Coordinates of C-alpha atoms and ligand atoms in Angstrom, one line a residue:
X1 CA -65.0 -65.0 57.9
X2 CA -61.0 -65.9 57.0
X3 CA -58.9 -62.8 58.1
X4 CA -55.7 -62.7 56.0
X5 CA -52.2 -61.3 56.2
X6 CA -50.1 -59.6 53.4
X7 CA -47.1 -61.1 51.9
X8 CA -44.0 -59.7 52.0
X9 CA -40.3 -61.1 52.3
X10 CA -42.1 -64.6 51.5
X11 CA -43.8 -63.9 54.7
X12 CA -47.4 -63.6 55.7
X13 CA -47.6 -60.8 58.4
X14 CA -50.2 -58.5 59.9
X15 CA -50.9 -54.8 59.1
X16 CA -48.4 -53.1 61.4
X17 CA -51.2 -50.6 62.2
X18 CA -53.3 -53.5 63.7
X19 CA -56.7 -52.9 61.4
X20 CA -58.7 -54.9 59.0
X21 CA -61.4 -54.4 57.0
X22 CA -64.6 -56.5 55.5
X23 CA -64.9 -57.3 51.9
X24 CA -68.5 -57.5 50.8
X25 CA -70.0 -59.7 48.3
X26 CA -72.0 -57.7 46.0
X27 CA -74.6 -60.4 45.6
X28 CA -75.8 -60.8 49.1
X29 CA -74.2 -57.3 49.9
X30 CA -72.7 -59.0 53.4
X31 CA -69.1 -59.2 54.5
X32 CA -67.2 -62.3 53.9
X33 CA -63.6 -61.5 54.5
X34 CA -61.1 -59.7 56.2
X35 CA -58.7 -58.1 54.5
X36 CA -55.2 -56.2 56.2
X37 CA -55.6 -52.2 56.2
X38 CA -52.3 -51.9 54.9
X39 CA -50.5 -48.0 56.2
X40 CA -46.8 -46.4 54.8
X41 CA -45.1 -48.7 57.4
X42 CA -46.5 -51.7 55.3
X43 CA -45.6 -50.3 52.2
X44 CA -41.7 -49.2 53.5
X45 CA -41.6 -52.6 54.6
X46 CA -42.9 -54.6 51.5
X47 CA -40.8 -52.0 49.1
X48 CA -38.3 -52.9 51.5
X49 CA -38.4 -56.5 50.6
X50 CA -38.5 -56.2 46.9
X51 CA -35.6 -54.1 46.9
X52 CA -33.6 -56.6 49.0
X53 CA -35.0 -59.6 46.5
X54 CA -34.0 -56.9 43.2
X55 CA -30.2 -56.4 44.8
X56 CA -29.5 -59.1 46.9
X57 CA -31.6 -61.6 46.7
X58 CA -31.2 -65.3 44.6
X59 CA -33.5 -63.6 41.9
X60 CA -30.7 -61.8 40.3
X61 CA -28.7 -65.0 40.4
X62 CA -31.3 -66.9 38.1
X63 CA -30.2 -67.2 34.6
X64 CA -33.0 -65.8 32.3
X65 CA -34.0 -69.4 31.1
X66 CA -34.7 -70.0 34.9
X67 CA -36.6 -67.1 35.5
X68 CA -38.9 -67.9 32.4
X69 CA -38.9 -71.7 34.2
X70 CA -40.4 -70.4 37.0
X71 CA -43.0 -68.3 35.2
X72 CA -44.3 -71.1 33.4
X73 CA -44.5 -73.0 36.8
X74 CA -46.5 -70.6 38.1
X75 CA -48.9 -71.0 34.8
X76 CA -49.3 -74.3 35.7
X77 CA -50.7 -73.8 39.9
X78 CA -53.0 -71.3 38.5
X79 CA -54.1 -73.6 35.5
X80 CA -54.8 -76.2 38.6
X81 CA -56.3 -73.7 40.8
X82 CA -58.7 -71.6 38.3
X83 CA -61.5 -72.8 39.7
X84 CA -61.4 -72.0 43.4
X85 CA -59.5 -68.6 42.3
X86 CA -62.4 -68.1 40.1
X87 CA -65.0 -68.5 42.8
X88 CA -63.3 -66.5 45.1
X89 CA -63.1 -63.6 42.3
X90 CA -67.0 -64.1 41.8
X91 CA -67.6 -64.1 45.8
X92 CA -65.7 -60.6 45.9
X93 CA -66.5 -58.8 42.9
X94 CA -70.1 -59.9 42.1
X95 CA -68.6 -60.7 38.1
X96 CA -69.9 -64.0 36.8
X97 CA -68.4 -67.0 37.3
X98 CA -68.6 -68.3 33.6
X99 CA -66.2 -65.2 32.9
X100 CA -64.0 -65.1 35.6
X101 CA -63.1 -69.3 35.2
X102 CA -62.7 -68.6 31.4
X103 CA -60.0 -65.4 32.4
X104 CA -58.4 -68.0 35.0
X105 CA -58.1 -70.4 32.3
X106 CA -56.4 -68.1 30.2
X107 CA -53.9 -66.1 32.3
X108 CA -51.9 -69.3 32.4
X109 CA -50.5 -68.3 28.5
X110 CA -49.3 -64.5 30.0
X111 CA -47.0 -66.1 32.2
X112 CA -46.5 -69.1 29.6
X113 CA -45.6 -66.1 26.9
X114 CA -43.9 -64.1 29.0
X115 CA -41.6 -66.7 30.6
X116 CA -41.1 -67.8 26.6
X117 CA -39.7 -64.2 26.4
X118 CA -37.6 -64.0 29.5
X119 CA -34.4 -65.3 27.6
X120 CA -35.2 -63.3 24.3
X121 CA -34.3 -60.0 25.7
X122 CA -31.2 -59.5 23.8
X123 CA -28.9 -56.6 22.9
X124 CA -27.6 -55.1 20.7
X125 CA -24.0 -54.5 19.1
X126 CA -23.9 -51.4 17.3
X127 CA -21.7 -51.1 14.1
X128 CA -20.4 -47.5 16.0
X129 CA -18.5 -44.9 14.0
X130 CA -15.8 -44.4 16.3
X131 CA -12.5 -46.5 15.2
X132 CA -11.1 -48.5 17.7
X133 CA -14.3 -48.6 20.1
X134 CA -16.7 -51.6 20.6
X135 CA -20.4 -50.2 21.2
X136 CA -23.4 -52.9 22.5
X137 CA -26.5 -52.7 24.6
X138 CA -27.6 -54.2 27.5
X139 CA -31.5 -54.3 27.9
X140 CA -31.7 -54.6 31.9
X141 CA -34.7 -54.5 34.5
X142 CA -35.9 -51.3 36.3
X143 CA -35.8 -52.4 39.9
X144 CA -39.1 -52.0 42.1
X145 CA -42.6 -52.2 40.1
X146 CA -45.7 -51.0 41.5
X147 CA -48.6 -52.8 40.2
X148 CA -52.1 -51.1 41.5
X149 CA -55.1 -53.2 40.0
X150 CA -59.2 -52.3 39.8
X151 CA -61.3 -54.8 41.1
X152 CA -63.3 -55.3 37.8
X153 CA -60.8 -58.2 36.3
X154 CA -58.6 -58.3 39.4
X155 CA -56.0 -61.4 38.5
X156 CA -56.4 -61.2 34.9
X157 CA -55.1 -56.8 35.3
X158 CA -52.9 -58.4 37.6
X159 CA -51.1 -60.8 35.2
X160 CA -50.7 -58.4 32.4
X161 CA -48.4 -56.6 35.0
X162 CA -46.8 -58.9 36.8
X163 CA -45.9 -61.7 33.7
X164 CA -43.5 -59.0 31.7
X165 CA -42.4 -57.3 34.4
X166 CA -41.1 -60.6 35.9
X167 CA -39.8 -61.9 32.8
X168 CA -37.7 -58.7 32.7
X169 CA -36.2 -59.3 36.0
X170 CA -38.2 -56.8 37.9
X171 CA -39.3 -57.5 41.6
X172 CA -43.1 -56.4 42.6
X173 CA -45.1 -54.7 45.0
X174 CA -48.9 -55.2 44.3
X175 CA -52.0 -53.5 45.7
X176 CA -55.2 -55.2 44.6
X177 CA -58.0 -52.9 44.9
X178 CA -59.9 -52.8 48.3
X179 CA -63.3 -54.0 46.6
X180 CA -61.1 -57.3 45.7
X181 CA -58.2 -58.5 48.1
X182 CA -59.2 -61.8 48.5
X183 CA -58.1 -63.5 45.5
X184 CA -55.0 -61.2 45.3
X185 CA -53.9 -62.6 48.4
X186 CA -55.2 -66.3 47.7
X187 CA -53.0 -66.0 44.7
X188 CA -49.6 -64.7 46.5
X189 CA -49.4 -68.3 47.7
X190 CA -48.7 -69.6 44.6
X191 CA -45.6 -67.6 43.6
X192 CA -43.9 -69.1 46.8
X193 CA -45.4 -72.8 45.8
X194 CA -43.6 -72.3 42.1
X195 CA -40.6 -71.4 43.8
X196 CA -40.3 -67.8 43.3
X197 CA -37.4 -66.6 45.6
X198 CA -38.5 -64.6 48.9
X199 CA -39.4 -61.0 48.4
X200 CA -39.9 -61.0 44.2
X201 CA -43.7 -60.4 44.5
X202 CA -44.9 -59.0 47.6
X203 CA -48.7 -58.0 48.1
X204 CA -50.3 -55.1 50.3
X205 CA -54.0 -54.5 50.8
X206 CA -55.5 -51.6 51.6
X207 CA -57.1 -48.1 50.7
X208 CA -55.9 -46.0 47.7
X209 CA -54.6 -42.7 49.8
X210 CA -53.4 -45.3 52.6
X211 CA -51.4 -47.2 50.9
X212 CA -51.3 -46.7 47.3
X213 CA -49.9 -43.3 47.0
X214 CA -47.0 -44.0 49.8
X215 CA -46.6 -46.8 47.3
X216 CA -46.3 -44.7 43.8
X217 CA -44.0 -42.0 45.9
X218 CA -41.9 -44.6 47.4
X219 CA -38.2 -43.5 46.3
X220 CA -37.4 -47.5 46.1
X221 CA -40.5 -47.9 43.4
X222 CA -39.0 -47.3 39.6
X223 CA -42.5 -47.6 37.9
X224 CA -45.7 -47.8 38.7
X225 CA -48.3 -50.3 36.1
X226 CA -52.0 -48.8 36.9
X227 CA -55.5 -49.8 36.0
X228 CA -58.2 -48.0 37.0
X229 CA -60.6 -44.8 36.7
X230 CA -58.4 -42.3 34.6
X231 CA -58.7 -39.3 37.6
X232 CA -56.8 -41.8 39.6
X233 CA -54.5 -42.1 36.7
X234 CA -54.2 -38.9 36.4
X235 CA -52.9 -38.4 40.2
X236 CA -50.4 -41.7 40.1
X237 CA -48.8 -39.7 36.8
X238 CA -49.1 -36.4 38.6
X239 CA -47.2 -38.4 41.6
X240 CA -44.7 -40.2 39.5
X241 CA -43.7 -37.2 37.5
X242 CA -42.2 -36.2 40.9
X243 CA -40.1 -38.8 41.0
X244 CA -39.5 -39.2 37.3
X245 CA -40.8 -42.6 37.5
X246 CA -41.9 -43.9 34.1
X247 CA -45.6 -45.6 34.4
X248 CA -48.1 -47.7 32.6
X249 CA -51.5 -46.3 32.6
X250 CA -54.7 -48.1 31.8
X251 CA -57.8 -45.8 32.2
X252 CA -60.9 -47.1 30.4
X253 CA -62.8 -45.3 27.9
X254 CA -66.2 -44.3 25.8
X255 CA -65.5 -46.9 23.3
X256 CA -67.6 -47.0 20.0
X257 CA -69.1 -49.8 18.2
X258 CA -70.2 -48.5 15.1
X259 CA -72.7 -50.6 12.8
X260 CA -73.0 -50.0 9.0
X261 CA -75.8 -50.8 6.9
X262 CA -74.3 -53.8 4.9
X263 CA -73.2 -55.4 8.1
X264 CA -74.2 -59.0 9.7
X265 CA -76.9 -57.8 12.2
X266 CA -77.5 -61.1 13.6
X267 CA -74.0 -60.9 14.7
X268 CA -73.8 -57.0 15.2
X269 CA -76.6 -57.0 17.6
X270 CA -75.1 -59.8 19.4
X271 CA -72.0 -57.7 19.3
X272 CA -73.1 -54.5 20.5
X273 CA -75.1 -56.5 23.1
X274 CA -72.2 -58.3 24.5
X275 CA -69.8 -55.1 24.3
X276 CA -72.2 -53.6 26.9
X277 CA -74.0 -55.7 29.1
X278 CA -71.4 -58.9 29.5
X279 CA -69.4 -58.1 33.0
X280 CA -72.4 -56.0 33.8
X281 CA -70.4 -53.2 31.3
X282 CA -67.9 -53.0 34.1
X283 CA -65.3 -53.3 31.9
X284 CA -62.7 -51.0 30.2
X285 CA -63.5 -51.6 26.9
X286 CA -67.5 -51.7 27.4
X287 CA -68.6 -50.6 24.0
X288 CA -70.9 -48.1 25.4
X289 CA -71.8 -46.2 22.6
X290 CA -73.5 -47.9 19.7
X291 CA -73.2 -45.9 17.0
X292 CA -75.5 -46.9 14.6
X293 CA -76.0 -46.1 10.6
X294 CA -79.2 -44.8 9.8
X295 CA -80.9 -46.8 7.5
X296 CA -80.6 -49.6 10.0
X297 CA -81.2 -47.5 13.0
X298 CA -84.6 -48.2 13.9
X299 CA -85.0 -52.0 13.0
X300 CA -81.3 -52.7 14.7
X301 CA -82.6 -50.9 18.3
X302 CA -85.6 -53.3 17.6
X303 CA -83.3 -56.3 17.1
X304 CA -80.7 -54.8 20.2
X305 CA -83.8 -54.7 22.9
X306 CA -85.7 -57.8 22.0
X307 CA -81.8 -59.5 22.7
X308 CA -81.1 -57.5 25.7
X309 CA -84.7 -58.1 27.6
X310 CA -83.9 -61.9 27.3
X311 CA -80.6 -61.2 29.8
X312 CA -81.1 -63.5 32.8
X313 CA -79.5 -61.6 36.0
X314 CA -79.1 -63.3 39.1
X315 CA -76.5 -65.1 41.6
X316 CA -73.2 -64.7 39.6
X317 CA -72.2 -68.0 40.6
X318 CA -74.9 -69.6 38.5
X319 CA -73.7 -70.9 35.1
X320 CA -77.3 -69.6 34.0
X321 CA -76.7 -66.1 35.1
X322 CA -76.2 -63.7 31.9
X323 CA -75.5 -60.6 33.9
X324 CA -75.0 -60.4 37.7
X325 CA -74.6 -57.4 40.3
X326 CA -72.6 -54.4 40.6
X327 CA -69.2 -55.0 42.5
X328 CA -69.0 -52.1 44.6
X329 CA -72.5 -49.5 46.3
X330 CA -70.6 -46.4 45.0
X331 CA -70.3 -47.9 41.7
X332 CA -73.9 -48.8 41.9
X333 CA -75.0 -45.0 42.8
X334 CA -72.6 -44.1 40.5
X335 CA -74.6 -45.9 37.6
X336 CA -77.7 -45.1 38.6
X337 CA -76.9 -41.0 38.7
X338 CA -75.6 -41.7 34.7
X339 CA -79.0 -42.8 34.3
X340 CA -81.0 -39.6 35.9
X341 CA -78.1 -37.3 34.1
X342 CA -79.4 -39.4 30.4
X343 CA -83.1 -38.9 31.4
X344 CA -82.3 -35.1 32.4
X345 CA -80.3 -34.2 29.3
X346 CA -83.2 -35.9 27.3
X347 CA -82.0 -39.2 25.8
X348 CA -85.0 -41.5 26.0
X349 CA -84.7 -44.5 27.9
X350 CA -85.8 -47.9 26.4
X351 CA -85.0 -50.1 28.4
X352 CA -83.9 -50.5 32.0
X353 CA -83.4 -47.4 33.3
X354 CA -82.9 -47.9 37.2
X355 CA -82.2 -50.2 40.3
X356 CA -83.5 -54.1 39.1
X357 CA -85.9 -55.3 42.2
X358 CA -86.0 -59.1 41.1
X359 CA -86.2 -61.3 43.2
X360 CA -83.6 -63.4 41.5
X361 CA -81.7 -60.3 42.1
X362 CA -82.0 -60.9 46.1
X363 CA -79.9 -57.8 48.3
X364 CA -77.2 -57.5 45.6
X365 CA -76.5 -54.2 43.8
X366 CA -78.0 -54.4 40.8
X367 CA -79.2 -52.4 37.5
X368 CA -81.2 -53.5 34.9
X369 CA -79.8 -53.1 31.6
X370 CA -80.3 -49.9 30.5
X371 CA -80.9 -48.4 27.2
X372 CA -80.9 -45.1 25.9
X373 CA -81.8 -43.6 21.8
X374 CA -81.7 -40.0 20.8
X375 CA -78.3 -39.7 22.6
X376 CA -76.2 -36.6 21.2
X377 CA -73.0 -36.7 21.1
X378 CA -72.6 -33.3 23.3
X379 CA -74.6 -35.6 26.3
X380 CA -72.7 -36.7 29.1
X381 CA -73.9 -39.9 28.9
X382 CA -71.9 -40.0 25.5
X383 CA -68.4 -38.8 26.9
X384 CA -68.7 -39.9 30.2
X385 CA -67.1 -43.6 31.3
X386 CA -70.3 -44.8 33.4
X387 CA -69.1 -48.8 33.9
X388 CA -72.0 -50.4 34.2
X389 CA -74.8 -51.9 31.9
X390 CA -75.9 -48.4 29.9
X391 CA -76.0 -47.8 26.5
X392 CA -75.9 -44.9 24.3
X393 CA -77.2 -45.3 21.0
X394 CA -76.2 -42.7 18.6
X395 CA -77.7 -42.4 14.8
X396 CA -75.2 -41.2 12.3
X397 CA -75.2 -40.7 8.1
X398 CA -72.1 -41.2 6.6
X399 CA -68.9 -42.6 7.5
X400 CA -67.1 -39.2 7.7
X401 CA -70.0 -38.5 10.7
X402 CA -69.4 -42.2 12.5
X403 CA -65.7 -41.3 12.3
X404 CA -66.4 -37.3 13.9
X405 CA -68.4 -38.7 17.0
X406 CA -66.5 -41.9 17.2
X407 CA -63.4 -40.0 18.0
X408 CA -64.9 -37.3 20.0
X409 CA -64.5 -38.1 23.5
X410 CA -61.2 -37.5 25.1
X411 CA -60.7 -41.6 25.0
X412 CA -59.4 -43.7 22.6
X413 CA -59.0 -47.3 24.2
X414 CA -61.6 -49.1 21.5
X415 CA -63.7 -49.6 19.0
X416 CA -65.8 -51.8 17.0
X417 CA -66.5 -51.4 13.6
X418 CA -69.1 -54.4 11.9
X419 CA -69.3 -54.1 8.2
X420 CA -68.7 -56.4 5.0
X421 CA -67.2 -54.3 3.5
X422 CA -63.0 -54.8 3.3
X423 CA -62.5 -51.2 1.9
X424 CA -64.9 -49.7 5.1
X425 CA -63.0 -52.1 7.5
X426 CA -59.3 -50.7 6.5
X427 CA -60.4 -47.3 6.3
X428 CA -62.3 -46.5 9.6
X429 CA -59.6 -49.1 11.5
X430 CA -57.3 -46.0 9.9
X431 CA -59.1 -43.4 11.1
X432 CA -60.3 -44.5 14.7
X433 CA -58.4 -43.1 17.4
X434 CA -58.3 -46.3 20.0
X435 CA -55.7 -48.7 20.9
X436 CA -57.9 -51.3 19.9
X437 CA -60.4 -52.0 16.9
X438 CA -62.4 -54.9 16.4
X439 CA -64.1 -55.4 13.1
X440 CA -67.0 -58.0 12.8
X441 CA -66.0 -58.8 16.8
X442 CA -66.2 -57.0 19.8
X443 CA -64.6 -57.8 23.8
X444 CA -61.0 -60.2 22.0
X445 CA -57.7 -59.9 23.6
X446 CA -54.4 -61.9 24.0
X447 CA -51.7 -63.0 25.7
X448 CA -50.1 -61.9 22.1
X449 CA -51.8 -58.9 21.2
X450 CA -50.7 -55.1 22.6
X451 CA -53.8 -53.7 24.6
X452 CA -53.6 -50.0 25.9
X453 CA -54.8 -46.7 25.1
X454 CA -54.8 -43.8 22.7
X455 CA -55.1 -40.3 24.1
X456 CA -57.0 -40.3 28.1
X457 CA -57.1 -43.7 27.9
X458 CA -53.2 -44.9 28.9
X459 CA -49.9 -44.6 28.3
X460 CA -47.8 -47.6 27.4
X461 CA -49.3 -51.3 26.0
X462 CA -50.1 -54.3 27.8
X463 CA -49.3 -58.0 26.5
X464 CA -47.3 -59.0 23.4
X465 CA -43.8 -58.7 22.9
X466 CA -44.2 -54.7 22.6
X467 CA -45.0 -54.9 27.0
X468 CA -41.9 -56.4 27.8
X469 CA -39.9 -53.2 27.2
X470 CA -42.1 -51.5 29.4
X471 CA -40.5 -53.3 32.1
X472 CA -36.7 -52.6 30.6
X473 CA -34.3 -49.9 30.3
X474 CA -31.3 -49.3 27.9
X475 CA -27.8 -49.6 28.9
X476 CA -24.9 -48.3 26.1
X477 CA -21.6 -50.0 26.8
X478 CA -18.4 -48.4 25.3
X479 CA -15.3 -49.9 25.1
X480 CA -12.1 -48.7 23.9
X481 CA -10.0 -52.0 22.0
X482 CA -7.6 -49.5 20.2
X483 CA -5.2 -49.4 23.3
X484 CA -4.6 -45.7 22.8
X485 CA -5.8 -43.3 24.6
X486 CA -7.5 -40.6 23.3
X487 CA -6.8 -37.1 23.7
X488 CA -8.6 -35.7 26.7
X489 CA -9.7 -32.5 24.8
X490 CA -11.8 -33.9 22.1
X491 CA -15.1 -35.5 22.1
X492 CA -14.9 -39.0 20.7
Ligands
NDP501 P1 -59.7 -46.4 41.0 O1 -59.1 -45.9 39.8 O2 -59.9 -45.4 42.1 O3 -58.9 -47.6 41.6 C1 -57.9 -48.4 40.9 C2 -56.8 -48.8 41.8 O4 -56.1 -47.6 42.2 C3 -57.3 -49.4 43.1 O5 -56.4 -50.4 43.6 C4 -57.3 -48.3 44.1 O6 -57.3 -48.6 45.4 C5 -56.0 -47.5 43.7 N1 -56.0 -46.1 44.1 C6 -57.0 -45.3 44.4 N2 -56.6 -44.1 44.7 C7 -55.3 -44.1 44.6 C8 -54.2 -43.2 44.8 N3 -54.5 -42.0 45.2 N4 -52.9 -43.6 44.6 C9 -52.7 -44.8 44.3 N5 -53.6 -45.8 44.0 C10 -54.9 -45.4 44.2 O7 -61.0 -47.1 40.6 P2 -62.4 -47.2 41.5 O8 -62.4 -48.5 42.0 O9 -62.6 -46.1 42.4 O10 -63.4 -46.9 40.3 C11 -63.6 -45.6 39.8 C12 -63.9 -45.6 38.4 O11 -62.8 -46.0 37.7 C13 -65.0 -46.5 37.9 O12 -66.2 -46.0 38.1 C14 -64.6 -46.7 36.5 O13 -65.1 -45.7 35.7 C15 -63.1 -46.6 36.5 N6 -62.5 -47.9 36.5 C16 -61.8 -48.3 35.3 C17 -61.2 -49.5 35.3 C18 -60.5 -50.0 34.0 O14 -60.4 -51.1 33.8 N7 -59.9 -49.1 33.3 C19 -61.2 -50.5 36.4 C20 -61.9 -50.0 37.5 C21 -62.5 -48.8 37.6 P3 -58.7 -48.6 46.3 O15 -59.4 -49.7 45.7 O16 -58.2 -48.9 47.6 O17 -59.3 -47.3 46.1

């Protein structure tokens, strides 16, 4: 098993408190790794670093075109490297392969866009109504970022975060989740291979109350970018607001995809399928309720199960596999206690509907897909974010109704909407209340495009040019060219 250190300065040290812990592969459900049980004297010390690189370091003395250089370096390693990264992503988390090589081959363009952007942060000069005064902005970085990550897309999370906020001239700490270290910390070689100066991105392991709360309190940290479970989010906010720290949150959802009766099926029920049961639904933006128009309703669950037996589960590293285990045993028991809340509340399960014993399936955590109809919308299994491969199906009549139960929960992060109709597609993309709506596709995001959340689901928006200013704050310069001074009595 490889035993790893953290980075920090630029170098790779030990957990001052001496302890490691394993990192399990959810397939064979044995330990493979290592990983430093980071404590506060890790985090003073990496937050320590990052400060030093923010102030002192030859980061500030980069131009902006050099920063952005170095970005788009860094693009390039990981371009070169995306398939051992990917492996190592599929060995920790259990995701699949064919989806983690396709993120690695894309979070090359969020550093390639991002480092594009570093020398378009411009100012303003403001035409000011004061006589004799000259008025511009600066738009300058905000110091120290936290960036905590889940373990469902680790690198991918990771690069939403860390492309803007080093484009803006910010210096990182980053805690990976515990479930998935390993390419975290494979990864923090690169920055030093690009050329990234010592101590710009530093990277601590460890647990949540160990080291990511010392982290979010740090008085050196200026904001904190989270993904994760929103009560989590809710306690980083809670622990920010003490500091006044601004944050990004990103905290899943109960997303919707809603299928009229003059839609494509063929390509709704591969949409609805995919939305669920791709990344084993352990994603943000699952679509895990289908809501589905009535006249369709019963021929279109026909259509959804015959599709969703046909899923292939099995080793995650296999190109084959269509839908592998569950990354983490509490997330597994997690699941399967959704599924006896469904069957308790009285949703009918069909299909799935517990722990999958195949033998393709060998000691990994796995659930078969899982199905439910006559889900109403007052069902837990409706509001709640399970992350993993359930599905509520919910009948409705009009669009006024898809609209009620669409925006019902307290998330708004997505929603799919599969029609022909252009007059249906404008109007409910009105109406949804979610960061995100798809029409006649499901599961699409970019580099270019903002991602976040509407109501529980976040605060602030990852990728496209909107993220960068999450990363920047607003400086007013005033200065007097009149060569008189003002009387000292008067408000200017
Ligand atoms: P968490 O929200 O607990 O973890 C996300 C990150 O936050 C991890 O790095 C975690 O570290 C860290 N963390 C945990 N507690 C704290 C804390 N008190 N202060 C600062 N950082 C902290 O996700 P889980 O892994 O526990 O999953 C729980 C649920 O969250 C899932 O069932 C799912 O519903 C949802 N989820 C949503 C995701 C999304 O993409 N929006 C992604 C992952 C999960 P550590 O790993 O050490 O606990």
């Amino acid at each position: 098993m490889n035993k790893y250190q953290m980075l920090m300065g630029g170098a790779w040290v030990d957990p001052a408190g001496g302890a490691w812990f394993e990192s399990v592969n959810p397939f064979t459900a044995q330990p493979w790794a290592l990983v430093p049980r980071g404590t506060k004297e890790d985090v003073d010390r990496a937050v320590g670093a990052a400060k030093t690189a923010f102030y002192d370091g030859d980061w500030r003395k980069l131009t902006a075109t050099a920063r952005g250089a170095l970005l788009r370096k860094l693009g390039d390693l990981i371009a070169a490297d995306a398939d051992r990264l990917a492996t190592i992503e599929t060995t920790d988390n259990g995701k699949l392969f064919a989806e983690m090589r396709a993120q690695l081959n894309y979070i090359p363009q969020w550093f390639y866009y991002f480092g594009g952007l570093a020398d378009k942060i411009e100012g303003r000069v403001i035409p000011i109504d004061k006589p004799g005064v000259f008025n511009f902005t600066r738009e300058e970085p905000l110091g120290v970022i936290a960036a905590i990550t889940p373990w469902n897309s680790p690198l991918l999370l990771a690069a939403w975060k860390l492309a803007p906020a080093l484009a803006a001239g910010n210096t990182v700490v980053w805690k990976p989740s515990e479930y998935s270290s390993v390419s975290a910390l494979e990864f923090g070689a690169l920055f030093e291979k690009a050329g990234f100066p010592k101590g710009v991105v530093n990277i601590i392991t460890g647990y949540g109350n160990e080291v990511g709360e010392p982290l979010v309190t740090h008085r050196d940290v200026a904001k904190v970018a989270f993904t994760g479970g929103d009560r989590t989010g809710e306690q980083v906010y809670q622990m920010a607001a003490r500091g006044i720290k601004p944050v990004t949150l990103e905290l899943g959802g109960k997303s919707a995809n809603i299928v009229f009766d003059d839609a494509d099926l063929d390509s709704a029920v591969k949409g609805v399928v995919s939305g669920i049961f791709a990344a084993t639904g352990q994603t943000c933006i699952a679509g895990s309720r289908a809501l589905l128009h009535r006249p369709i309703h019963d021929e279109f669950v026909e259509r959804l199960l015959a599709l969703a037996k046909t899923a292939r589960m099995g080793n995650p590293l296999e190109l084959s596999t269509q839908v592998g285990p569950v990354t983490t045993r509490p997330q597994y028991e997690k699941i399967l206690d959704y599924i006896r809340i469904a069957k308790t509340e009285g949703a009918e399960c069909r299909l799935g509907g517990g722990p999958a014993e195949r033998p393709e399936c060998g000691s990994g955590w796995f659930v078969e897909p899982t199905v439910f109809t006559g889900v109403a919308p007052r069902m837990r299994i409706a509001n709640e974010e399970v992350f993993g491969p359930v599905l509520s199906i919910i009948p409705f009549e009009d669009e006024d109704e898809a609209v009620g139960v669409a925006n019902s929960t307290v998330y708004g992060l997505a929603a799919g909407v599969w029609t022909t109709s252009i007059r249906r597609a404008l109007m409910m993309s009105e109406r949804l209340e979610a960061g995100t709506v798809w029409v006649n596709t499901y599961r699409a995001v970019s580099y270019m495009s903002p991602f976040g959340g509407y109501k529980r689901s976040g605060i602030g928006r990852e990728s496209g040019s909107e993220a960068i200013r999450e990363y920047l704050q607003t400086k007013s310069v005033w200065i007097d060219i009149s060569g008189n001074s003002p009387n000292p009595f008067v408000l200017r």
